Amino acid sequence: MELDLARQAQEGDESAFAEIVRRYSPRVFSVASRFFRQRSLVEEAAQEVFLKAFTQLGSFEGRGSMEGWLTRIATNTCLNMVRGAKRRPESTVSDLTEDEQSWLDQQSGDVGKQPSVEDSVVATDLADRLLAVLSPEDQQALLMIDGENASIKEVAEATGWSESKVKVRAFRARRKVREAMGKLLRRQGDK
Amino acid sequence: MKDKHIIEILDNASIASLSESELSEVQAHVRECVSCRSAYEASRLSTIVLKSRAQATTEPSPFFQTRVMAAWRERQAEESVPAMWRLWNSAKAVVSSMAVTTAALAVLSFVIPATPTADQTASALSAESVIMGQASDEQMSYEQVLSTIYEDEDEAR
């Protein structure tokens, strides 16, 4: 079924390609959102993913799912876009903002409390600052495994890396992020 | 576990993925080990912010599909222009050489007149002077004109 759709789109059937875009947009947006926060950047990346996928439709042989095939294209396209932006990992994380400080205090106290929308934004901003100490590849490994509960195998399939490479990346990323968070907490404790 | 630090466990896997027994052992250790306690707290908070970050996804807008299809059509159109350009490039050498040949032939045919040889010029002048000279005295017949020309040419040879 998916293979038929791919072949029809490859032969220039516009409605078949439109169906692929409609069906898999949520998945591609989900992948692009891991790399970018701004809607315009996520949309730009997602569009590029579909245009690239169209040129590579011949390589889809229907052995795996189209969603998995597109996830891999999306991950590699976004990684290339991030690398192209030449943003170097930051070696240090600046001090906590007031909002972040109060969020952390809250996490220590009300463990079971449901986070508000504002709390989620603060936590997401803090996550981005911590992730900035990592390379884009390490960020992906950590976000997928620790953030989305993906298995090592799933990350390997989505990225095309070997499972051992994924393990190394995740281990290294987890340690760096933990250390960065530890430094923030210590700095805050000293004040 | 009591005497073994837990840093490696924290770096090997997310706290959220630890089994209940592993987690209770880790928590028992951090109650007594100050350095592991701060590492555990940093790890726990890191996991929370990473989960929060993973949930921050952007949903596709209703116009996204239209936008992609428009970009797809545009790219298809762009790709067809270079195809024509490639065709022109391959034919360019043949067309250019044909144009040069045609221009050269035109120049040879219309711009540069046929140049007579020195002998032909001399005989023509000589014959002309005889014909013109006699014409002033009396009218020459066609045969006389021809014989005068041929005589001059024979002398020139």
XYZ file of C-alpha atoms in Angstrom:
348
model
C 0.000 0.000 0.000
C 2.721 2.443 1.058
C 4.927 1.186 -1.749
C 2.127 1.795 -4.277
C 1.715 5.314 -2.954
C 5.456 5.910 -3.249
C 5.564 4.599 -6.825
C 2.554 6.710 -7.877
C 4.154 9.825 -6.391
C 7.459 8.978 -8.039
C 5.721 8.803 -11.413
C 4.476 12.350 -10.907
C 1.033 11.673 -9.402
C 0.559 14.895 -7.480
C -2.334 13.611 -5.374
C -0.233 10.638 -4.229
C 2.562 12.949 -3.105
C 0.021 15.232 -1.381
C -1.300 12.189 0.472
C 2.216 11.343 1.695
C 2.634 14.912 2.959
C -0.765 14.857 4.685
C -0.260 11.465 6.290
C 3.273 11.934 7.614
C 3.420 15.654 8.443
C 2.820 15.089 12.172
C 5.738 12.660 12.372
C 8.095 14.908 10.402
C 7.095 17.915 12.513
C 7.757 15.906 15.653
C 11.308 15.134 14.473
C 11.963 18.715 13.330
C 10.696 20.032 16.674
C 13.528 18.209 18.399
C 15.975 20.381 16.512
C 14.121 23.691 16.328
C 11.779 25.585 18.636
C 10.654 28.357 16.259
C 7.615 27.382 14.185
C 9.029 28.977 11.016
C 12.204 26.876 11.286
C 10.264 23.692 12.007
C 8.053 24.292 8.952
C 11.050 25.106 6.758
C 12.786 21.912 7.852
C 9.647 19.806 7.377
C 9.141 21.195 3.879
C 12.744 20.420 2.977
C 12.266 16.879 4.298
C 9.307 16.235 1.994
C 11.017 17.743 -1.048
C 14.083 15.620 -0.375
C 11.918 12.555 0.219
C 10.320 13.060 -3.194
C 13.705 12.922 -4.913
C 14.562 9.755 -2.968
C 11.259 7.914 -3.453
C 13.065 5.388 -5.631
C 15.085 4.245 -2.613
C 11.940 3.341 -0.663
C 11.488 -0.359 -1.214
C 8.665 -0.971 1.228
C 10.702 -3.298 3.449
C 10.271 -0.974 6.424
C 7.509 1.508 7.116
C 7.322 4.768 5.219
C 7.147 6.555 8.569
C 10.502 5.047 9.585
C 12.003 5.895 6.200
C 10.792 9.495 6.482
C 11.973 9.740 10.090
C 15.473 8.923 8.953
C 15.371 11.465 6.144
C 13.961 14.042 8.575
C 16.647 13.388 11.191
C 19.495 13.650 8.695
C 18.023 16.699 6.948
C 17.591 18.530 10.260
C 21.085 17.530 11.406
C 22.515 18.965 8.187
C 20.537 22.167 8.653
C 21.799 22.564 12.223
C 25.380 21.819 11.147
C 25.007 24.312 8.296
C 24.029 26.993 10.801
C 27.551 26.512 12.264
C 26.374 27.046 15.797
C 29.160 25.749 17.984
C 28.321 24.021 21.249
C 28.619 26.316 24.202
C 31.092 25.144 26.804
C 29.322 26.744 29.752
C 25.769 27.429 30.796
C 24.946 30.901 32.034
C 23.329 31.423 35.439
C 19.739 30.490 36.123
C 17.070 33.074 35.472
C 14.590 33.917 38.230
C 11.910 31.827 36.553
C 14.264 28.871 36.252
C 15.285 29.215 39.876
C 11.703 29.194 41.081
C 10.930 26.273 38.783
C 13.813 24.286 40.288
C 12.699 25.151 43.823
C 9.267 23.918 42.920
C 10.675 20.646 41.596
C 12.431 20.023 44.891
C 9.276 20.680 46.888
C 6.059 19.686 45.093
C 7.221 16.540 43.412
C 3.825 15.304 42.268
C 2.454 18.657 41.169
C 1.167 18.911 37.590
C 3.339 21.487 35.744
C 1.557 24.539 34.320
C 2.084 25.786 30.744
C 4.423 28.489 32.064
C 6.383 25.886 33.995
C 6.766 23.803 30.846
C 8.105 26.784 28.906
C 10.658 27.500 31.644
C 11.703 23.841 31.769
C 11.964 23.692 27.976
C 14.091 26.846 27.889
C 16.351 25.391 30.557
C 16.627 22.139 28.606
C 17.692 24.068 25.508
C 20.394 25.850 27.483
C 21.692 22.572 28.866
C 21.548 20.875 25.473
C 23.581 23.710 23.978
C 26.712 22.224 25.574
C 26.307 19.179 23.311
C 26.893 18.539 19.631
C 23.685 18.291 17.553
C 24.186 14.525 17.249
C 24.543 14.024 21.008
C 21.504 16.226 21.594
C 19.435 13.963 19.370
C 20.552 10.797 21.055
C 19.786 12.166 24.512
C 16.470 13.790 23.615
C 15.209 10.630 21.965
C 16.307 8.257 24.716
C 15.791 10.288 27.885
C 13.123 12.649 26.572
C 11.004 10.356 24.419
C 11.886 6.983 25.994
C 13.144 5.682 22.644
C 15.248 2.532 22.699
C 18.852 2.406 21.509
C 17.666 0.410 18.496
C 15.026 2.989 17.592
C 17.601 5.793 17.699
C 19.970 3.720 15.572
C 17.234 3.182 12.984
C 16.225 6.835 12.927
C 19.760 8.141 12.562
C 21.563 5.388 10.697
C 24.210 5.157 13.452
C 25.317 1.847 14.930
C 23.798 0.882 18.283
C 27.174 1.155 19.999
C 27.598 4.668 18.618
C 24.179 5.609 19.974
C 25.113 4.215 23.409
C 28.356 6.180 23.467
C 26.635 9.382 22.392
C 23.853 8.996 24.956
C 26.287 8.163 27.779
C 28.506 11.147 26.955
C 25.566 13.507 26.524
C 23.872 12.402 29.747
C 27.055 12.960 31.737
C 27.662 16.416 30.220
C 24.106 17.553 30.851
C 24.158 16.196 34.409
C 27.415 18.032 35.086
C 26.069 21.259 33.583
C 22.944 20.995 35.721
C 25.087 20.196 38.792
C 27.167 23.344 38.199
C 24.028 25.459 37.919
C 22.666 24.037 41.154
C 25.968 24.576 42.979
C 26.277 28.158 41.690
C 22.756 28.845 42.821
C 23.459 27.267 46.200
C 26.507 29.500 46.699
C 24.465 32.674 46.241
C 25.432 -0.683 46.502
C 26.004 1.053 49.824
C 29.741 1.394 49.255
C 29.576 1.714 45.492
C 29.005 5.155 43.998
C 26.147 5.470 41.585
C 27.518 8.013 39.120
C 28.065 5.364 36.464
C 24.502 4.118 36.810
C 23.218 7.664 36.358
C 25.283 8.156 33.212
C 24.428 4.776 31.742
C 20.669 5.248 31.706
C 17.981 7.767 32.393
C 16.603 7.701 35.929
C 13.161 7.210 34.424
C 14.287 3.938 32.854
C 15.598 2.386 36.088
C 13.629 -0.489 37.545
C 11.940 -0.012 40.917
C 14.536 -2.088 42.725
C 17.419 -0.219 41.045
C 15.831 3.088 41.912
C 15.306 2.185 45.552
C 18.937 1.066 45.809
C 20.122 4.313 44.262
C 17.952 6.325 46.629
C 19.257 4.369 49.617
C 22.809 5.159 48.531
C 22.248 8.886 48.024
C 20.794 9.238 51.504
C 24.241 8.467 52.852
C 26.579 9.749 50.102
C 26.666 13.540 49.711
C 28.531 13.645 46.359
C 26.197 11.071 44.811
C 23.196 12.922 46.215
C 23.997 16.103 44.268
C 24.720 14.043 41.132
C 21.416 12.236 41.569
C 19.529 15.519 42.013
C 21.171 16.997 38.894
C 20.342 13.853 36.972
C 16.728 13.833 38.158
C 16.203 17.474 37.187
C 17.914 16.932 33.840
C 15.507 14.119 33.072
C 12.519 16.341 33.915
C 13.662 19.194 31.655
C 14.514 16.784 28.816
C 11.050 15.253 29.000
C 9.558 18.708 28.958
C 11.690 19.618 25.921
C 10.660 16.440 24.105
C 7.003 17.326 24.578
C 7.473 20.787 23.061
C 6.483 19.814 19.539
C 5.059 22.016 16.809
C 1.916 20.783 15.064
C 1.613 21.192 11.280
C -0.504 24.169 10.271
C -3.565 23.567 8.018
C -1.729 25.312 5.172
C 1.408 23.234 5.374
C 0.382 20.702 2.733
C -0.549 23.505 0.291
C 2.770 25.193 0.942
C 4.765 22.020 0.307
C 2.872 21.272 -2.890
C 3.513 24.824 -4.147
C 7.233 24.495 -3.367
C 7.252 21.089 -5.068
C 5.702 22.523 -8.269
C 8.145 25.438 -8.196
C 11.110 23.088 -7.869
C 9.822 20.905 -10.689
C 9.609 23.997 -12.905
C 13.119 25.083 -11.928
C 14.471 21.660 -12.774
C 12.915 21.736 -16.258
C 14.725 25.013 -17.149
C 18.209 23.592 -16.538
C 17.245 20.606 -18.730
C 16.653 22.974 -21.670
C 19.895 24.741 -20.838
C 21.822 21.459 -20.922
C 20.293 20.677 -24.326
C 21.382 24.082 -25.632
C 24.920 23.564 -24.296
C 25.339 20.286 -26.097
C 23.971 21.709 -29.381
C 25.836 24.991 -29.024
C 29.107 23.799 -30.655
C 27.350 22.462 -33.749
C 25.138 25.538 -34.127
C 28.105 27.880 -33.653
C 30.266 26.120 -36.237
C 27.370 26.203 -38.725
C 26.923 29.941 -38.148
C 30.640 30.618 -38.660
C 30.708 28.614 -41.894
C 27.644 30.436 -43.250
C 29.130 33.827 -42.369
C 32.457 32.942 -44.032
C 30.674 31.847 -47.210
C 28.660 35.057 -47.260
C 31.803 37.152 -46.912
C 33.546 35.245 -49.691
C 30.547 35.480 -51.991
C 29.396 39.062 -51.546
C 32.066 41.176 -49.888
C 35.376 40.097 -51.509
C 35.154 40.330 -55.401
C 37.063 37.874 -57.614
C 40.559 39.300 -58.192
C 41.826 38.936 -61.800
C 45.394 37.799 -62.485
C 48.012 40.281 -63.760
C 47.997 38.788 -67.302
C 44.212 38.849 -67.498
C 44.254 42.515 -66.438
C 46.912 43.446 -69.022
C 45.126 41.714 -71.901
C 41.817 43.179 -70.906
C 43.330 46.675 -70.840
C 45.067 46.124 -74.187
C 41.948 44.790 -75.869
C 39.916 47.591 -74.392
C 42.274 50.259 -75.758
C 42.153 48.744 -79.263
C 38.398 48.406 -79.232
C 37.853 51.842 -77.777
C 40.430 53.384 -80.145
C 38.821 51.891 -83.212
C 35.355 52.637 -81.991
C 36.114 56.268 -82.182
C 37.036 56.018 -85.903
C 34.580 53.406 -87.169
C 32.130 50.819 -85.829
C 33.791 47.325 -85.315
C 31.951 44.115 -86.021
C 31.499 41.477 -83.288
C 34.008 39.136 -85.025
C 36.621 41.939 -85.165
C 36.239 42.610 -81.443
C 36.682 38.909 -80.617
C 39.725 38.449 -82.876
C 41.373 41.541 -81.357
C 40.845 40.202 -77.845
C 42.184 36.717 -78.708
C 45.234 38.198 -80.459
C 46.095 40.192 -77.381
C 45.717 37.165 -75.181
C 47.941 35.065 -77.487
C 50.613 37.733 -77.361
C 50.451 37.882 -73.608
C 51.055 34.112 -73.449
